[in-house]
Amino acid sequence: MQKLTQIKTQLLNMHAEAVLRQLHEFHFVDPVHVCIKNEKYLLMASNNYLGLTHHPAVKAAAAAAIEEYGTGSGGSRLTSGNHPLYGRLEKDIARFKQTEAALIFNSGYMSNIGVISALANTAADVIFSDALNHASIIDGCRLARAKTVIYPHNNMVALAELLKNTPCSGQRFIITDGVFSMDGDIACLEKIVYLAGKYDGFVIVDDAHATGVIGSGGRGSAAYYGLSGRVHLELGTLSKALASEGGFAAGSQLVINYLINKARSFIFSTALSPATLAAASAALQILLTEPYRVERLALKAAAMKDKLRLAGVPLLKSETPIIPILIGAASQAMDFTEKLYAEKLIVSAIRPPTVPVGSSRLRLTMTGAHSAADIDKASAIIIHTAIKMGRVKPFA
Ligand SMILES: *Cc1c(COP(=O)(O)O)cnc(C)c1O
């Protein structure tokens, strides 16, 4: 069959180009260690930023929800799946984000495709989207009826030009990641909000990597810039710092009411399980009552970056716990991570198409649960491997 022959050729080519993806099985033994074939590995590749997946209160909340309510939710939220835990968590998210209302989706991915396609729904609308936005934003733009204009990453001069020169008879949207997942840098929200004011633009910020990570108490990128309430819609996920699964949109009650009626990924999918909601609720309570965890995470990330930078490891500029080490060729990035793996350290190799050809990288993500000893050990292994691979010159 023609299609199957095509598929086979494609996969073989991907393998030859060192960009073929494969699934590897592993399970966590604690927030920073995984077990693979009975061996324990140190992991610097998870989005479990605050290490709350194994917090006793979070686990207990999920277990209690299963005991009390069973497992699956049994239906979509507009039919029989709207468990009371939803209302409570949405109120807490809105209070945390300092917005009128919030709406939970089944994942961050589903929030983006649902929100963008529901709002930017006429051919007269124009979406201005950062070149490094997450794939779920790109897919949301593809589903939207609006025209999409991509602006160069975090380039506010270019965004201003495009806003000025792109004809638009409908609504302008500006959509950006709050923290960019592959580079770890932060969106220029002050400029974006200013430009949105000038051009009557609707600003959507995806804070998947920012919630629980930056801004006062981990409130995200708007809070980081002191712009709470100035962004029209803040999106986020419950699957990273909040140690569970699900996504959310936080904004005005008006927009939330609209999304309940129009966001197809919200309407046509079964609701999250009570245990998933209970775990996210418990994690959010911990974040609210123990905000020092956010500072601790930043300190751990800074310690790791300092060690690597001092040894000459080529880091991209990152202001967050995402630490990209630039390598270049995809095969080299794979080779590097395999060498680290042999030393029982797991980091991600990020390759095309996730990043442009020639900018493959290692991507470390730090969590608040990494100990000083973990940081010493991992940085020593990375520096040693970089020297062996000729990427870093040893000190004379
Ligand atoms: C992880 C991520 C998502 C997807 O969130 P999930 O809950 O994993 O589906 C969306 N946007 C950004 C920027 C992300 O980093």
mmCIF file of C-alpha atoms and ligand atoms in Angstrom:
data_model
loop_
_atom_site.group_PDB
_atom_site.id
_atom_site.type_symbol
_atom_site.label_atom_id
_atom_site.label_comp_id
_atom_site.label_asym_id
_atom_site.label_seq_id
_atom_site.Cartn_x
_atom_site.Cartn_y
_atom_site.Cartn_z
ATOM 1 C CA MET A 1 0.000 0.000 0.000
ATOM 2 C CA GLN A 2 1.331 3.398 -1.020
ATOM 3 C CA LYS A 3 0.705 5.076 2.323
ATOM 4 C CA LEU A 4 2.496 2.352 4.285
ATOM 5 C CA THR A 5 5.539 2.536 1.986
ATOM 6 C CA GLN A 6 5.646 6.315 2.495
ATOM 7 C CA ILE A 7 5.429 5.923 6.242
ATOM 8 C CA LYS A 8 8.255 3.389 6.284
ATOM 9 C CA THR A 9 10.537 5.642 4.226
ATOM 10 C CA GLN A 10 9.741 8.590 6.474
ATOM 11 C CA LEU A 11 10.574 6.688 9.630
ATOM 12 C CA LEU A 12 13.834 5.374 8.137
ATOM 13 C CA ASN A 13 14.819 8.921 7.157
ATOM 14 C CA MET A 14 14.008 10.210 10.625
ATOM 15 C CA HIS A 15 16.162 7.474 12.095
ATOM 16 C CA ALA A 16 19.052 8.418 9.780
ATOM 17 C CA GLU A 17 18.685 12.081 10.821
ATOM 18 C CA ALA A 18 18.694 11.176 14.543
ATOM 19 C CA VAL A 19 15.229 12.664 15.019
ATOM 20 C CA LEU A 20 13.206 9.468 15.349
ATOM 21 C CA ARG A 21 11.273 9.481 18.621
ATOM 22 C CA GLN A 22 10.744 6.400 20.724
ATOM 23 C CA LEU A 23 8.875 5.692 23.906
ATOM 24 C CA HIS A 24 10.831 4.641 26.964
ATOM 25 C CA GLU A 25 9.156 3.149 29.970
ATOM 26 C CA PHE A 26 10.038 4.399 33.406
ATOM 27 C CA HIS A 27 8.421 5.147 36.697
ATOM 28 C CA PHE A 28 9.158 7.593 39.478
ATOM 29 C CA VAL A 29 10.364 6.498 42.878
ATOM 30 C CA ASP A 30 10.373 10.087 44.185
ATOM 31 C CA PRO A 31 10.041 13.497 42.465
ATOM 32 C CA VAL A 32 13.607 13.409 41.092
ATOM 33 C CA HIS A 33 14.479 9.728 40.681
ATOM 34 C CA VAL A 34 13.123 7.180 38.238
ATOM 35 C CA CYS A 35 13.530 3.441 38.053
ATOM 36 C CA ILE A 36 14.371 1.775 34.743
ATOM 37 C CA LYS A 37 14.964 -1.978 34.650
ATOM 38 C CA ASN A 38 15.660 -1.988 38.383
ATOM 39 C CA GLU A 39 18.261 0.777 38.137
ATOM 40 C CA LYS A 40 17.815 4.198 39.723
ATOM 41 C CA TYR A 41 18.437 7.333 37.655
ATOM 42 C CA LEU A 42 18.584 11.017 38.599
ATOM 43 C CA LEU A 43 16.109 12.936 36.457
ATOM 44 C CA MET A 44 16.498 16.534 35.340
ATOM 45 C CA ALA A 45 13.817 16.354 32.680
ATOM 46 C CA SER A 46 10.458 16.668 34.369
ATOM 47 C CA ASN A 47 8.058 19.586 34.727
ATOM 48 C CA ASN A 48 7.247 18.615 38.278
ATOM 49 C CA TYR A 49 8.737 21.957 39.319
ATOM 50 C CA LEU A 50 7.775 21.943 42.963
ATOM 51 C CA GLY A 51 8.159 18.195 43.433
ATOM 52 C CA LEU A 52 4.573 18.003 44.682
ATOM 53 C CA THR A 53 3.692 14.735 42.894
ATOM 54 C CA HIS A 54 4.877 12.813 45.939
ATOM 55 C CA HIS A 55 3.775 15.238 48.660
ATOM 56 C CA PRO A 56 1.833 13.305 51.319
ATOM 57 C CA ALA A 57 -1.091 15.768 51.282
ATOM 58 C CA VAL A 58 -1.411 15.620 47.486
ATOM 59 C CA LYS A 59 -1.318 11.826 47.401
ATOM 60 C CA ALA A 60 -3.769 11.591 50.300
ATOM 61 C CA ALA A 61 -6.207 13.971 48.580
ATOM 62 C CA ALA A 62 -6.205 11.860 45.411
ATOM 63 C CA ALA A 63 -6.607 8.610 47.348
ATOM 64 C CA ALA A 64 -9.459 10.045 49.435
ATOM 65 C CA ALA A 65 -11.244 11.256 46.286
ATOM 66 C CA ILE A 66 -11.078 7.776 44.764
ATOM 67 C CA GLU A 67 -12.328 6.224 47.983
ATOM 68 C CA GLU A 68 -15.242 8.645 48.180
ATOM 69 C CA TYR A 69 -16.184 9.189 44.532
ATOM 70 C CA GLY A 70 -14.700 6.302 42.512
ATOM 71 C CA THR A 71 -12.409 6.692 39.527
ATOM 72 C CA GLY A 72 -13.711 7.973 36.172
ATOM 73 C CA SER A 73 -15.980 11.032 35.920
ATOM 74 C CA GLY A 74 -18.498 9.337 33.630
ATOM 75 C CA GLY A 75 -19.327 12.232 31.347
ATOM 76 C CA SER A 76 -18.504 15.664 29.985
ATOM 77 C CA ARG A 77 -18.899 18.645 32.291
ATOM 78 C CA LEU A 78 -22.047 19.833 30.552
ATOM 79 C CA THR A 79 -23.693 16.450 31.072
ATOM 80 C CA SER A 80 -22.914 14.387 34.159
ATOM 81 C CA GLY A 81 -19.206 14.989 34.805
ATOM 82 C CA ASN A 82 -19.224 18.361 36.606
ATOM 83 C CA HIS A 83 -18.034 17.215 40.011
ATOM 84 C CA PRO A 84 -18.191 19.795 42.864
ATOM 85 C CA LEU A 85 -14.377 19.600 43.072
ATOM 86 C CA TYR A 86 -14.341 21.536 39.778
ATOM 87 C CA GLY A 87 -16.143 24.554 41.217
ATOM 88 C CA ARG A 88 -13.871 24.688 44.218
ATOM 89 C CA LEU A 89 -10.678 24.411 42.189
ATOM 90 C CA GLU A 90 -11.849 26.976 39.620
ATOM 91 C CA LYS A 91 -12.596 29.465 42.419
ATOM 92 C CA ASP A 92 -9.143 28.852 43.891
ATOM 93 C CA ILE A 93 -7.426 29.251 40.515
ATOM 94 C CA ALA A 94 -9.300 32.524 39.860
ATOM 95 C CA ARG A 95 -8.300 33.843 43.291
ATOM 96 C CA PHE A 96 -4.697 32.718 42.746
ATOM 97 C CA LYS A 97 -4.547 34.394 39.324
ATOM 98 C CA GLN A 98 -6.526 37.416 40.590
ATOM 99 C CA THR A 99 -9.159 37.071 37.868
ATOM 100 C CA GLU A 100 -12.965 36.974 38.059
ATOM 101 C CA ALA A 101 -13.281 33.385 36.929
ATOM 102 C CA ALA A 102 -11.467 30.317 35.686
ATOM 103 C CA LEU A 103 -12.336 27.261 33.625
ATOM 104 C CA ILE A 104 -10.625 23.882 33.782
ATOM 105 C CA PHE A 105 -9.945 21.893 30.612
ATOM 106 C CA ASN A 106 -8.638 18.325 30.358
ATOM 107 C CA SER A 107 -5.101 19.417 29.551
ATOM 108 C CA GLY A 108 -3.078 22.501 28.715
ATOM 109 C CA TYR A 109 -3.089 21.332 25.125
ATOM 110 C CA MET A 110 -6.870 21.215 25.097
ATOM 111 C CA SER A 111 -7.158 24.648 26.731
ATOM 112 C CA ASN A 112 -5.106 26.182 23.944
ATOM 113 C CA ILE A 113 -6.886 24.564 21.026
ATOM 114 C CA GLY A 114 -10.297 25.192 22.609
ATOM 115 C CA VAL A 115 -9.708 28.795 23.655
ATOM 116 C CA ILE A 116 -7.982 30.017 20.505
ATOM 117 C CA SER A 117 -10.406 28.383 18.071
ATOM 118 C CA ALA A 118 -13.421 29.630 20.036
ATOM 119 C CA LEU A 119 -12.231 33.241 20.327
ATOM 120 C CA ALA A 120 -10.427 33.895 17.037
ATOM 121 C CA ASN A 121 -13.364 32.512 15.089
ATOM 122 C CA THR A 122 -13.834 34.855 12.148
ATOM 123 C CA ALA A 123 -11.762 35.386 9.007
ATOM 124 C CA ALA A 124 -11.622 39.095 9.887
ATOM 125 C CA ASP A 125 -9.619 38.378 13.068
ATOM 126 C CA VAL A 126 -5.824 38.284 13.126
ATOM 127 C CA ILE A 127 -3.688 36.329 15.605
ATOM 128 C CA PHE A 128 -0.150 37.548 16.280
ATOM 129 C CA SER A 129 1.760 34.550 17.600
ATOM 130 C CA ASP A 130 5.361 34.292 18.842
ATOM 131 C CA ALA A 131 7.594 32.089 16.656
ATOM 132 C CA LEU A 132 8.539 29.922 19.649
ATOM 133 C CA ASN A 133 5.033 29.389 20.998
ATOM 134 C CA HIS A 134 4.118 25.891 22.167
ATOM 135 C CA ALA A 135 2.739 23.392 19.642
ATOM 136 C CA SER A 136 -0.695 23.547 21.265
ATOM 137 C CA ILE A 137 -0.889 27.282 20.474
ATOM 138 C CA ILE A 138 0.171 26.574 16.900
ATOM 139 C CA ASP A 139 -2.552 23.935 16.621
ATOM 140 C CA GLY A 140 -5.083 26.323 18.181
ATOM 141 C CA CYS A 141 -4.201 28.893 15.521
ATOM 142 C CA ARG A 142 -4.626 26.239 12.822
ATOM 143 C CA LEU A 143 -8.104 25.450 14.119
ATOM 144 C CA ALA A 144 -9.053 29.129 14.338
ATOM 145 C CA ARG A 145 -10.769 30.859 11.413
ATOM 146 C CA ALA A 146 -8.532 33.878 11.965
ATOM 147 C CA LYS A 147 -5.432 34.661 9.957
ATOM 148 C CA THR A 148 -2.212 33.935 11.881
ATOM 149 C CA VAL A 149 0.846 36.177 11.708
ATOM 150 C CA ILE A 150 4.029 34.828 13.297
ATOM 151 C CA TYR A 151 6.376 37.390 14.839
ATOM 152 C CA PRO A 152 10.059 36.637 15.502
ATOM 153 C CA HIS A 153 10.651 35.331 19.007
ATOM 154 C CA ASN A 154 10.127 38.014 21.665
ATOM 155 C CA ASN A 155 10.912 40.704 19.080
ATOM 156 C CA MET A 156 8.750 43.654 20.098
ATOM 157 C CA VAL A 157 9.972 45.941 17.324
ATOM 158 C CA ALA A 158 8.822 43.358 14.779
ATOM 159 C CA LEU A 159 5.529 42.819 16.618
ATOM 160 C CA ALA A 160 4.853 46.576 16.630
ATOM 161 C CA GLU A 161 5.566 46.740 12.884
ATOM 162 C CA LEU A 162 3.306 43.779 12.143
ATOM 163 C CA LEU A 163 0.474 45.181 14.258
ATOM 164 C CA LYS A 164 0.791 48.467 12.415
ATOM 165 C CA ASN A 165 1.031 46.999 8.909
ATOM 166 C CA THR A 166 -1.319 44.014 8.982
ATOM 167 C CA PRO A 167 -4.825 44.977 7.892
ATOM 168 C CA CYS A 168 -7.479 43.739 10.328
ATOM 169 C CA SER A 169 -11.185 44.454 10.186
ATOM 170 C CA GLY A 170 -11.968 42.161 13.129
ATOM 171 C CA GLN A 171 -10.237 41.517 16.466
ATOM 172 C CA ARG A 172 -6.457 41.402 16.938
ATOM 173 C CA PHE A 173 -5.105 38.752 19.315
ATOM 174 C CA ILE A 174 -1.581 38.571 20.689
ATOM 175 C CA ILE A 175 -0.702 35.117 21.962
ATOM 176 C CA THR A 176 2.489 34.136 23.727
ATOM 177 C CA ASP A 177 3.983 31.593 26.065
ATOM 178 C CA GLY A 178 4.680 33.266 29.436
ATOM 179 C CA VAL A 179 7.835 31.186 29.900
ATOM 180 C CA PHE A 180 9.101 29.627 26.667
ATOM 181 C CA SER A 181 9.385 25.908 27.127
ATOM 182 C CA MET A 182 12.486 25.286 25.014
ATOM 183 C CA ASP A 183 14.575 28.387 25.781
ATOM 184 C CA GLY A 184 13.400 29.107 29.328
ATOM 185 C CA ASP A 185 13.139 32.846 28.706
ATOM 186 C CA ILE A 186 10.189 35.049 29.676
ATOM 187 C CA ALA A 187 7.821 36.867 27.297
ATOM 188 C CA CYS A 188 8.166 40.672 27.055
ATOM 189 C CA LEU A 189 4.704 41.108 28.540
ATOM 190 C CA GLU A 190 5.084 44.794 29.417
ATOM 191 C CA LYS A 191 5.581 45.671 25.745
ATOM 192 C CA ILE A 192 2.898 43.230 24.633
ATOM 193 C CA VAL A 193 0.346 44.759 26.996
ATOM 194 C CA TYR A 194 1.366 48.243 25.870
ATOM 195 C CA LEU A 195 1.024 47.321 22.180
ATOM 196 C CA ALA A 196 -2.284 45.581 22.865
ATOM 197 C CA GLY A 197 -3.557 48.808 24.431
ATOM 198 C CA LYS A 198 -2.494 50.770 21.375
ATOM 199 C CA TYR A 199 -4.107 48.368 18.866
ATOM 200 C CA ASP A 200 -7.067 47.172 20.947
ATOM 201 C CA GLY A 201 -5.522 43.677 21.031
ATOM 202 C CA PHE A 202 -6.753 40.751 23.115
ATOM 203 C CA VAL A 203 -3.802 39.267 25.013
ATOM 204 C CA ILE A 204 -3.582 35.550 25.779
ATOM 205 C CA VAL A 205 -0.629 34.275 27.810
ATOM 206 C CA ASP A 206 0.090 30.579 28.219
ATOM 207 C CA ASP A 207 1.669 30.194 31.638
ATOM 208 C CA ALA A 208 2.177 26.423 31.562
ATOM 209 C CA HIS A 209 5.837 26.793 32.626
ATOM 210 C CA ALA A 210 5.256 29.990 34.610
ATOM 211 C CA THR A 211 2.533 28.959 37.065
ATOM 212 C CA GLY A 212 4.152 27.952 40.347
ATOM 213 C CA VAL A 213 7.508 29.025 38.930
ATOM 214 C CA ILE A 214 7.712 32.820 38.456
ATOM 215 C CA GLY A 215 5.901 35.891 39.791
ATOM 216 C CA SER A 216 4.903 36.577 43.367
ATOM 217 C CA GLY A 217 3.928 33.266 44.991
ATOM 218 C CA GLY A 218 4.280 31.544 41.598
ATOM 219 C CA ARG A 219 1.343 33.489 40.125
ATOM 220 C CA GLY A 220 2.937 33.505 36.690
ATOM 221 C CA SER A 221 4.208 35.933 34.098
ATOM 222 C CA ALA A 222 1.576 38.667 34.506
ATOM 223 C CA ALA A 223 2.344 38.803 38.233
ATOM 224 C CA TYR A 224 6.080 38.732 37.451
ATOM 225 C CA TYR A 225 5.688 42.046 35.615
ATOM 226 C CA GLY A 226 3.114 43.471 38.036
ATOM 227 C CA LEU A 227 0.495 43.196 35.290
ATOM 228 C CA SER A 228 -2.123 41.080 37.056
ATOM 229 C CA GLY A 229 -5.519 41.909 35.563
ATOM 230 C CA ARG A 230 -3.972 43.529 32.472
ATOM 231 C CA VAL A 231 -3.856 40.293 30.453
ATOM 232 C CA HIS A 232 -7.217 39.256 29.004
ATOM 233 C CA LEU A 233 -6.769 35.541 29.428
ATOM 234 C CA GLU A 234 -4.147 33.565 31.339
ATOM 235 C CA LEU A 235 -3.851 29.923 30.416
ATOM 236 C CA GLY A 236 -2.064 27.305 32.430
ATOM 237 C CA THR A 237 -1.733 23.663 33.189
ATOM 238 C CA LEU A 238 -2.310 21.539 36.272
ATOM 239 C CA SER A 239 0.238 19.036 34.949
ATOM 240 C CA LYS A 240 3.503 20.815 35.706
ATOM 241 C CA ALA A 241 4.048 22.627 39.025
ATOM 242 C CA LEU A 242 0.576 21.586 40.175
ATOM 243 C CA ALA A 243 1.485 17.907 40.100
ATOM 244 C CA SER A 244 -1.661 16.589 38.444
ATOM 245 C CA GLU A 245 -3.295 16.826 35.020
ATOM 246 C CA GLY A 246 -5.567 19.314 33.314
ATOM 247 C CA GLY A 247 -5.388 22.830 31.944
ATOM 248 C CA PHE A 248 -7.121 26.103 32.753
ATOM 249 C CA ALA A 249 -8.097 29.497 31.432
ATOM 250 C CA ALA A 250 -8.443 32.414 33.869
ATOM 251 C CA GLY A 251 -10.057 35.725 32.958
ATOM 252 C CA SER A 252 -13.314 37.649 33.057
ATOM 253 C CA GLN A 253 -16.605 35.884 33.832
ATOM 254 C CA LEU A 254 -17.877 37.023 30.442
ATOM 255 C CA VAL A 255 -15.125 35.259 28.518
ATOM 256 C CA ILE A 256 -15.341 32.150 30.708
ATOM 257 C CA ASN A 257 -19.118 31.922 30.098
ATOM 258 C CA TYR A 258 -18.423 32.157 26.375
ATOM 259 C CA LEU A 259 -15.799 29.386 26.500
ATOM 260 C CA ILE A 260 -18.195 27.076 28.356
ATOM 261 C CA ASN A 261 -20.492 27.434 25.354
ATOM 262 C CA LYS A 262 -18.020 27.570 22.495
ATOM 263 C CA ALA A 263 -14.743 25.796 23.295
ATOM 264 C CA ARG A 264 -15.138 22.437 21.609
ATOM 265 C CA SER A 265 -12.314 20.697 23.475
ATOM 266 C CA PHE A 266 -14.158 21.686 26.668
ATOM 267 C CA ILE A 267 -17.599 20.599 25.514
ATOM 268 C CA PHE A 268 -16.894 17.321 23.729
ATOM 269 C CA SER A 269 -14.594 15.470 26.091
ATOM 270 C CA THR A 270 -15.156 13.555 29.297
ATOM 271 C CA ALA A 271 -14.394 15.462 32.487
ATOM 272 C CA LEU A 272 -11.294 14.817 34.571
ATOM 273 C CA SER A 273 -11.526 12.270 37.364
ATOM 274 C CA PRO A 274 -12.214 13.448 40.931
ATOM 275 C CA ALA A 275 -8.770 12.165 42.006
ATOM 276 C CA THR A 276 -7.051 14.335 39.380
ATOM 277 C CA LEU A 277 -8.938 17.415 40.565
ATOM 278 C CA ALA A 278 -8.346 16.659 44.227
ATOM 279 C CA ALA A 279 -4.600 16.285 43.650
ATOM 280 C CA ALA A 280 -4.399 19.606 41.796
ATOM 281 C CA SER A 281 -6.448 21.316 44.527
ATOM 282 C CA ALA A 282 -4.149 20.007 47.235
ATOM 283 C CA ALA A 283 -1.058 21.104 45.295
ATOM 284 C CA LEU A 284 -2.497 24.597 44.817
ATOM 285 C CA GLN A 285 -3.239 24.835 48.566
ATOM 286 C CA ILE A 286 0.395 23.984 49.279
ATOM 287 C CA LEU A 287 1.576 26.637 46.819
ATOM 288 C CA LEU A 288 -0.719 29.216 48.494
ATOM 289 C CA THR A 289 0.333 28.402 52.045
ATOM 290 C CA GLU A 290 4.039 27.698 51.373
ATOM 291 C CA PRO A 291 5.112 30.257 48.738
ATOM 292 C CA TYR A 292 8.753 29.851 49.814
ATOM 293 C CA ARG A 293 8.774 26.755 47.607
ATOM 294 C CA VAL A 294 8.837 29.036 44.557
ATOM 295 C CA GLU A 295 11.938 30.863 45.828
ATOM 296 C CA ARG A 296 13.618 27.601 46.699
ATOM 297 C CA LEU A 297 13.097 26.411 43.132
ATOM 298 C CA ALA A 298 14.678 29.597 41.754
ATOM 299 C CA LEU A 299 17.679 29.182 44.071
ATOM 300 C CA LYS A 300 18.229 25.580 42.981
ATOM 301 C CA ALA A 301 18.042 26.567 39.313
ATOM 302 C CA ALA A 302 20.492 29.429 39.868
ATOM 303 C CA ALA A 303 22.928 27.089 41.648
ATOM 304 C CA MET A 304 22.860 24.648 38.734
ATOM 305 C CA LYS A 305 23.307 27.386 36.128
ATOM 306 C CA ASP A 306 26.220 28.927 38.043
ATOM 307 C CA LYS A 307 28.086 25.644 38.207
ATOM 308 C CA LEU A 308 27.658 24.936 34.498
ATOM 309 C CA ARG A 309 28.395 28.478 33.367
ATOM 310 C CA LEU A 310 31.562 28.736 35.462
ATOM 311 C CA ALA A 311 32.873 25.596 33.761
ATOM 312 C CA GLY A 312 32.196 27.091 30.331
ATOM 313 C CA VAL A 313 29.185 24.961 29.381
ATOM 314 C CA PRO A 314 27.314 26.881 26.626
ATOM 315 C CA LEU A 315 23.974 27.805 28.234
ATOM 316 C CA LEU A 316 21.273 29.731 26.432
ATOM 317 C CA LYS A 317 20.130 32.727 28.440
ATOM 318 C CA SER A 318 17.347 31.466 30.680
ATOM 319 C CA GLU A 319 15.622 33.169 33.584
ATOM 320 C CA THR A 320 13.789 30.087 34.767
ATOM 321 C CA PRO A 321 14.433 26.494 35.933
ATOM 322 C CA ILE A 322 14.583 25.463 32.248
ATOM 323 C CA ILE A 323 18.288 25.223 31.402
ATOM 324 C CA PRO A 324 19.076 24.756 27.693
ATOM 325 C CA ILE A 325 22.616 23.683 26.728
ATOM 326 C CA LEU A 326 23.195 24.464 23.071
ATOM 327 C CA ILE A 327 24.708 21.587 21.065
ATOM 328 C CA GLY A 328 23.816 22.103 17.387
ATOM 329 C CA ALA A 329 23.486 18.829 15.509
ATOM 330 C CA ALA A 330 20.677 16.466 16.534
ATOM 331 C CA SER A 331 23.025 13.445 16.484
ATOM 332 C CA GLN A 332 25.446 15.226 18.851
ATOM 333 C CA ALA A 333 22.637 16.088 21.238
ATOM 334 C CA MET A 334 21.541 12.441 21.234
ATOM 335 C CA ASP A 335 25.107 11.267 21.772
ATOM 336 C CA PHE A 336 25.498 13.648 24.722
ATOM 337 C CA THR A 337 22.299 12.515 26.444
ATOM 338 C CA GLU A 338 23.252 8.861 25.910
ATOM 339 C CA LYS A 339 26.580 9.470 27.631
ATOM 340 C CA LEU A 340 24.767 11.123 30.540
ATOM 341 C CA TYR A 341 22.339 8.223 30.652
ATOM 342 C CA ALA A 342 25.261 5.815 31.029
ATOM 343 C CA GLU A 343 26.159 7.857 34.133
ATOM 344 C CA LYS A 344 22.586 7.453 35.449
ATOM 345 C CA LEU A 345 21.542 11.021 34.664
ATOM 346 C CA ILE A 346 18.518 11.726 32.487
ATOM 347 C CA VAL A 347 18.091 15.012 30.638
ATOM 348 C CA SER A 348 16.117 15.690 27.444
ATOM 349 C CA ALA A 349 17.584 16.053 23.978
ATOM 350 C CA ILE A 350 15.458 18.595 22.133
ATOM 351 C CA ARG A 351 15.705 18.207 18.368
ATOM 352 C CA PRO A 352 13.918 19.373 15.233
ATOM 353 C CA PRO A 353 11.075 19.905 14.604
ATOM 354 C CA THR A 354 10.657 21.077 18.208
ATOM 355 C CA VAL A 355 13.565 23.513 17.682
ATOM 356 C CA PRO A 356 15.099 24.815 14.412
ATOM 357 C CA VAL A 357 17.646 22.622 12.586
ATOM 358 C CA GLY A 358 21.141 23.259 13.969
ATOM 359 C CA SER A 359 19.910 24.360 17.399
ATOM 360 C CA SER A 360 19.440 20.955 19.001
ATOM 361 C CA ARG A 361 20.106 21.148 22.666
ATOM 362 C CA LEU A 362 20.109 19.420 25.986
ATOM 363 C CA ARG A 363 17.357 20.681 28.187
ATOM 364 C CA LEU A 364 17.625 20.387 31.925
ATOM 365 C CA THR A 365 14.697 21.202 34.141
ATOM 366 C CA MET A 366 15.355 21.805 37.786
ATOM 367 C CA THR A 367 12.821 21.228 40.509
ATOM 368 C CA GLY A 368 12.622 22.371 44.094
ATOM 369 C CA ALA A 369 13.028 18.724 45.061
ATOM 370 C CA HIS A 370 16.587 18.414 43.723
ATOM 371 C CA SER A 371 19.042 18.405 46.633
ATOM 372 C CA ALA A 372 22.367 20.220 46.746
ATOM 373 C CA ALA A 373 23.985 16.790 46.329
ATOM 374 C CA ASP A 374 21.890 16.129 43.189
ATOM 375 C CA ILE A 375 23.047 19.463 41.759
ATOM 376 C CA ASP A 376 26.724 18.718 42.567
ATOM 377 C CA LYS A 377 26.495 15.254 41.059
ATOM 378 C CA ALA A 378 24.618 16.222 37.891
ATOM 379 C CA SER A 379 26.751 19.286 37.155
ATOM 380 C CA ALA A 380 29.945 17.251 37.612
ATOM 381 C CA ILE A 381 28.711 14.568 35.202
ATOM 382 C CA ILE A 382 27.642 17.138 32.593
ATOM 383 C CA ILE A 383 30.885 19.124 32.805
ATOM 384 C CA HIS A 384 33.000 15.970 32.656
ATOM 385 C CA THR A 385 31.061 14.703 29.617
ATOM 386 C CA ALA A 386 31.272 18.090 27.888
ATOM 387 C CA ILE A 387 35.060 18.077 28.356
ATOM 388 C CA LYS A 388 35.341 14.522 27.010
ATOM 389 C CA MET A 389 33.253 15.478 23.980
ATOM 390 C CA GLY A 390 35.436 18.507 23.321
ATOM 391 C CA ARG A 391 32.603 20.948 23.981
ATOM 392 C CA VAL A 392 34.299 22.580 26.932
ATOM 393 C CA LYS A 393 38.000 23.187 27.508
ATOM 394 C CA PRO A 394 39.180 21.935 30.893
ATOM 395 C CA PHE A 395 40.752 24.566 33.134
ATOM 396 C CA ALA A 396 44.538 24.505 32.708
HETATM 397 C C1 LIG B 1 3.198 21.755 28.564
HETATM 398 C C2 LIG B 1 2.599 22.877 27.832
HETATM 399 C C3 LIG B 1 1.293 22.809 27.364
HETATM 400 C C4 LIG B 1 0.487 21.553 27.435
HETATM 401 O O1 LIG B 1 0.030 21.320 28.703
HETATM 402 P P1 LIG B 1 -0.501 19.843 29.051
HETATM 403 O O2 LIG B 1 -1.263 20.035 30.298
HETATM 404 O O3 LIG B 1 0.716 18.996 29.205
HETATM 405 O O4 LIG B 1 -1.336 19.417 27.893
HETATM 406 C C5 LIG B 1 0.761 23.934 26.773
HETATM 407 N N1 LIG B 1 1.471 25.052 26.621
HETATM 408 C C6 LIG B 1 2.744 25.143 27.041
HETATM 409 C C7 LIG B 1 3.493 26.418 26.863
HETATM 410 C C8 LIG B 1 3.357 24.055 27.648
HETATM 411 O O5 LIG B 1 4.613 24.135 28.044
#
